[in-house]
GROMACS .gro file of C-alpha atoms in nm:
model
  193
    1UNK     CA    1  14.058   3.584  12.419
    2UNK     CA    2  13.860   3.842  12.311
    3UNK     CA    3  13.727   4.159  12.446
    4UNK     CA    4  13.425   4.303  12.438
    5UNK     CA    5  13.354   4.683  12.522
    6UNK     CA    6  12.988   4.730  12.499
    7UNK     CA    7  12.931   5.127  12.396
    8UNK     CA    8  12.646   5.315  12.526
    9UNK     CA    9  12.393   5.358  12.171
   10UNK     CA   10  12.142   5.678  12.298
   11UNK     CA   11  12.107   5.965  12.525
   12UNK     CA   12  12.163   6.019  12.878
   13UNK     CA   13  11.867   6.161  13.098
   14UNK     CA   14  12.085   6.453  13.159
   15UNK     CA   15  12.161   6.547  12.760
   16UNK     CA   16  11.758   6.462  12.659
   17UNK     CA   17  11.661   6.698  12.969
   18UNK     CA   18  11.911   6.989  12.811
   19UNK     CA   19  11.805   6.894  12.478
   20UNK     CA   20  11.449   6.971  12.563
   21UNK     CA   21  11.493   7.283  12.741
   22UNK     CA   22  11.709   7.395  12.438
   23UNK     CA   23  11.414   7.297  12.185
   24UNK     CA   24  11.152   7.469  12.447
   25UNK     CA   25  11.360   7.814  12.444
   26UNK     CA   26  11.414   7.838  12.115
   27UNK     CA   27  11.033   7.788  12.058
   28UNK     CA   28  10.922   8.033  12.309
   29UNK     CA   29  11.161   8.291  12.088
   30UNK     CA   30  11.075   8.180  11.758
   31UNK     CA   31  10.684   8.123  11.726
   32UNK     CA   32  10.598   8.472  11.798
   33UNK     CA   33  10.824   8.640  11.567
   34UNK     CA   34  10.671   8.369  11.328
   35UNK     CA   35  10.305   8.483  11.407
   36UNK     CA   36  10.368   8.815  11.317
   37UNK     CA   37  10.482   8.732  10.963
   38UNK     CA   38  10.095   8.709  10.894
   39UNK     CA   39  10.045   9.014  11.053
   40UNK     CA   40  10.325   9.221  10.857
   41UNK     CA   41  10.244   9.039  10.543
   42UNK     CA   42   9.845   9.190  10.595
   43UNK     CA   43  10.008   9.532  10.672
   44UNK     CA   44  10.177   9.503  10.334
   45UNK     CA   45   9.944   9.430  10.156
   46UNK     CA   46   9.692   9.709  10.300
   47UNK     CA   47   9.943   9.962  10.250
   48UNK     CA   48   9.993   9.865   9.897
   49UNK     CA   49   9.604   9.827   9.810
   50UNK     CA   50   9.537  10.191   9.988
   51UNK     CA   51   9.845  10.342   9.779
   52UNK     CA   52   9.666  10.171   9.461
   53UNK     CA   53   9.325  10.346   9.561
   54UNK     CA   54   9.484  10.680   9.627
   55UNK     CA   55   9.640  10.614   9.280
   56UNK     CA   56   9.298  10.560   9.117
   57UNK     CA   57   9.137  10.824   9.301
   58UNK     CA   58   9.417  11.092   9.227
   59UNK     CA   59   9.408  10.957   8.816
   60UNK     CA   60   9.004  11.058   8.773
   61UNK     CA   61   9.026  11.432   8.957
   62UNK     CA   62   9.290  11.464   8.664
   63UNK     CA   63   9.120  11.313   8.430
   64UNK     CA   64   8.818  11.531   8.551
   65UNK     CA   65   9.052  11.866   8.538
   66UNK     CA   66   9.125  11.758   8.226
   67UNK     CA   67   8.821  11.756   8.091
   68UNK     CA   68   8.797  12.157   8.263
   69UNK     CA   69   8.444  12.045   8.490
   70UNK     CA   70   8.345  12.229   8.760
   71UNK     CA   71   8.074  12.028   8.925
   72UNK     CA   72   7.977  11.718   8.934
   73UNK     CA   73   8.005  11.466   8.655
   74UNK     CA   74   7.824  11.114   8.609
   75UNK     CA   75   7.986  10.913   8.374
   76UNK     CA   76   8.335  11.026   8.363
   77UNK     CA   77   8.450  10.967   8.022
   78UNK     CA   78   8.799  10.802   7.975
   79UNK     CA   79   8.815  10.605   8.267
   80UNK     CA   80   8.752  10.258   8.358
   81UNK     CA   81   8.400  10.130   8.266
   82UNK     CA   82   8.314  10.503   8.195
   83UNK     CA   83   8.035  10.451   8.513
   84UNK     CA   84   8.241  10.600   8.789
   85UNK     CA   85   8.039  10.936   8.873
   86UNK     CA   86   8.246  11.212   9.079
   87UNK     CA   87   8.141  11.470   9.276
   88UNK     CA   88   8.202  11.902   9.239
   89UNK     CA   89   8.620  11.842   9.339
   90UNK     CA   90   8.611  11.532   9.045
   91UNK     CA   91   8.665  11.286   9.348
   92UNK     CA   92   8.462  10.940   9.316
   93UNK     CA   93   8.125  10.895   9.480
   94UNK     CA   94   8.019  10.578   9.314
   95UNK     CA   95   7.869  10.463   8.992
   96UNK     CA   96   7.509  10.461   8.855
   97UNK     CA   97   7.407  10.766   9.128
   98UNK     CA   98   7.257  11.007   8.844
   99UNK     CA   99   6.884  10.975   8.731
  100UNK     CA  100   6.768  10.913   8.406
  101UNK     CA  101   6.830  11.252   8.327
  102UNK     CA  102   7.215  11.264   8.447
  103UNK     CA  103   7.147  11.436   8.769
  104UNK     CA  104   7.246  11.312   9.146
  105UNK     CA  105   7.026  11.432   9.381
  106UNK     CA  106   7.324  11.455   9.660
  107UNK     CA  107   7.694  11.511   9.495
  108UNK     CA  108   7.833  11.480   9.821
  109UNK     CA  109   7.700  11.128   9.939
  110UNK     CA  110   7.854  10.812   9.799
  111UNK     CA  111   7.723  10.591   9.641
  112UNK     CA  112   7.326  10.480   9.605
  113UNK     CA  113   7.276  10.328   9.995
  114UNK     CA  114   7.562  10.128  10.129
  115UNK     CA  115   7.694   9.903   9.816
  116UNK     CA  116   7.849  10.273   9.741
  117UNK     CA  117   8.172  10.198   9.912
  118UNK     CA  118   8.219   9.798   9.743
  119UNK     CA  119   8.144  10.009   9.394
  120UNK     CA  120   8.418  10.225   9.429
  121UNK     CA  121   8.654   9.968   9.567
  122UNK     CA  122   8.564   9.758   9.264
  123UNK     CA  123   8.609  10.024   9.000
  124UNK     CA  124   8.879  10.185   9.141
  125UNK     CA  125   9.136   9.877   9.223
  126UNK     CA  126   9.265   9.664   8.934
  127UNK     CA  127   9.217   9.283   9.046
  128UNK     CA  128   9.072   9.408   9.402
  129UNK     CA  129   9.043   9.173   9.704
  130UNK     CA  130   8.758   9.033   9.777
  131UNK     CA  131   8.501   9.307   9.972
  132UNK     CA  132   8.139   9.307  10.071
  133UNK     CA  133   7.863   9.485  10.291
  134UNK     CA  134   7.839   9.196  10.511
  135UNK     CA  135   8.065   9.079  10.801
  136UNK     CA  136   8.139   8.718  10.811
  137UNK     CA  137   8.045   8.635  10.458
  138UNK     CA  138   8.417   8.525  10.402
  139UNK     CA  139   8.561   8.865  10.213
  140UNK     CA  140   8.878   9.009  10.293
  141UNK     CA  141   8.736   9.334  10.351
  142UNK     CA  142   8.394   9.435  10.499
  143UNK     CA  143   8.303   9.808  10.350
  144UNK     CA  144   8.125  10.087  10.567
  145UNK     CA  145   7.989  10.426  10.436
  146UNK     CA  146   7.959  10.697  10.677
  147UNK     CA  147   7.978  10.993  10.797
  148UNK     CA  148   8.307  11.199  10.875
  149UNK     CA  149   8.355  11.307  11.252
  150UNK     CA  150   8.135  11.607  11.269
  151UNK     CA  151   8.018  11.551  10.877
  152UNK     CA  152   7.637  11.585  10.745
  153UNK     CA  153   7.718  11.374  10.434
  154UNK     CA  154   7.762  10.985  10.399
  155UNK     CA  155   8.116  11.082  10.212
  156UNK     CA  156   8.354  10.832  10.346
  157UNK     CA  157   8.413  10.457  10.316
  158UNK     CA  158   8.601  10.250  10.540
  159UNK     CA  159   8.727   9.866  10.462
  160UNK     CA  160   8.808   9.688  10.767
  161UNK     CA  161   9.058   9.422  10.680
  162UNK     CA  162   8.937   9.050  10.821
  163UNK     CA  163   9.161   8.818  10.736
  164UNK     CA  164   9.326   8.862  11.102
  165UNK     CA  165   9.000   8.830  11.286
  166UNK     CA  166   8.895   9.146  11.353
  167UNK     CA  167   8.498   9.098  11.422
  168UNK     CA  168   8.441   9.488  11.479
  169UNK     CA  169   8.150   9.692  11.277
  170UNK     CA  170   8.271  10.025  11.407
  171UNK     CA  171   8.490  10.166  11.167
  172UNK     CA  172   8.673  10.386  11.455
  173UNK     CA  173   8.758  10.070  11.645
  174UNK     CA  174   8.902   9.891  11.335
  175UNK     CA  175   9.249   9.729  11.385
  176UNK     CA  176   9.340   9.760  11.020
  177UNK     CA  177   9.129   9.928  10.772
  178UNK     CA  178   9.176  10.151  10.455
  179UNK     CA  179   8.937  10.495  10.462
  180UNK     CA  180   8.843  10.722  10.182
  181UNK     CA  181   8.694  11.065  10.237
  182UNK     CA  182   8.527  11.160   9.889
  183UNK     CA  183   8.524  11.544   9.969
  184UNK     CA  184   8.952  11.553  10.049
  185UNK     CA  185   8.998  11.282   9.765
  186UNK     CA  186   9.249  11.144  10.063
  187UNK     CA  187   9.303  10.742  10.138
  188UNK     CA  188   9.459  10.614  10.449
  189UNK     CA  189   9.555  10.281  10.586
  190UNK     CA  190   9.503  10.290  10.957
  191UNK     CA  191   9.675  10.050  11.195
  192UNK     CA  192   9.580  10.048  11.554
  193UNK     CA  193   9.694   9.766  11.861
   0.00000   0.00000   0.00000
């Protein structure tokens, strides 16, 4: 005679049940952390691209004290296209702002109206992300030229970041964005919750 055992081929309600609540924790733990790896990836890369700018922007006022100006300069010779105008410090402003005679009516604005800001960020950046005037249109960046708290002159851009959905048009309420005052020379990535 022979015998037969007959072996039990799955899971028990009890191990599925533990299994599951197992799989459910370690999801609850795990997807945040993995959400923010976007997040921390942007802030990376926003650092780096402000740190590029403030590169660029700290290469022409040396390339402008080289050249021993005093005041402002269209055309700065030796850099880039050789379009990138700068104002009485040698910071940039924009390109194309001087008249047919070489002279820019306001120094201290940047820019010619509000493509100004996507000028500079153009000229400035080697292989820039992608940035326009326009929210919504797709770009990484959205670019805003303004006023500084208290300021008279249009001397400061700010690029708020929207690849993480931020919808905002107020540069002060900007989760992430990148600002450039043109009369400090100074660019800073700001991160707010």
């Amino acid at each position: 005679m022979t015998s037969q055992s007959r072996t039990a081929n799955g899971f028990t309600l009890i191990e599925l049940t533990i299994t599951i609540i197992i799989l459910a924790v370690m999801t609850a733990i795990a997807l945040p952390k993995f959400l923010n790896f976007r997040e921390d990836a942007e802030i990376s890369r926003v650092k780096a691209i402000a740190a590029g700018y403030q590169q660029a922007v700290s290469f022409v006022q040396i390339r402008y004290q080289i050249l021993g100006k005093s005041e402002y300069m269209v055309d700065i010779p030796g850099y880039g296209s050789g379009e990138l105008d700068v104002n009485p410090s040698g910071f940039p402003i924009g390109i194309n702002k001087g008249n047919n005679q070489g002279v820019i009516k306001n120094p201290h604005n940047i820019g010619k109206g509000t493509q100004g800001c996507v000028s500079l960020w153009e000229e400035l950046l080697a292989d820039p992300p992608s940035v326009s005037r326009i929210k919504g249109d797709g770009s990484d960046f959205t670019a805003y030229r303004h006023k500084a708290d208290g300021g008279t002159d249009q001397s400061q851009c700010t690029y708020i970041l929207r690849t993480l959905g931020d919808t905002t048009n107020k540069p002060a309420k900007a989760k992430i964005s990148i600002n450039y005052d043109s009369k400090t020379g100074r660019v800073t990535s700001i991160f707010k919750d």
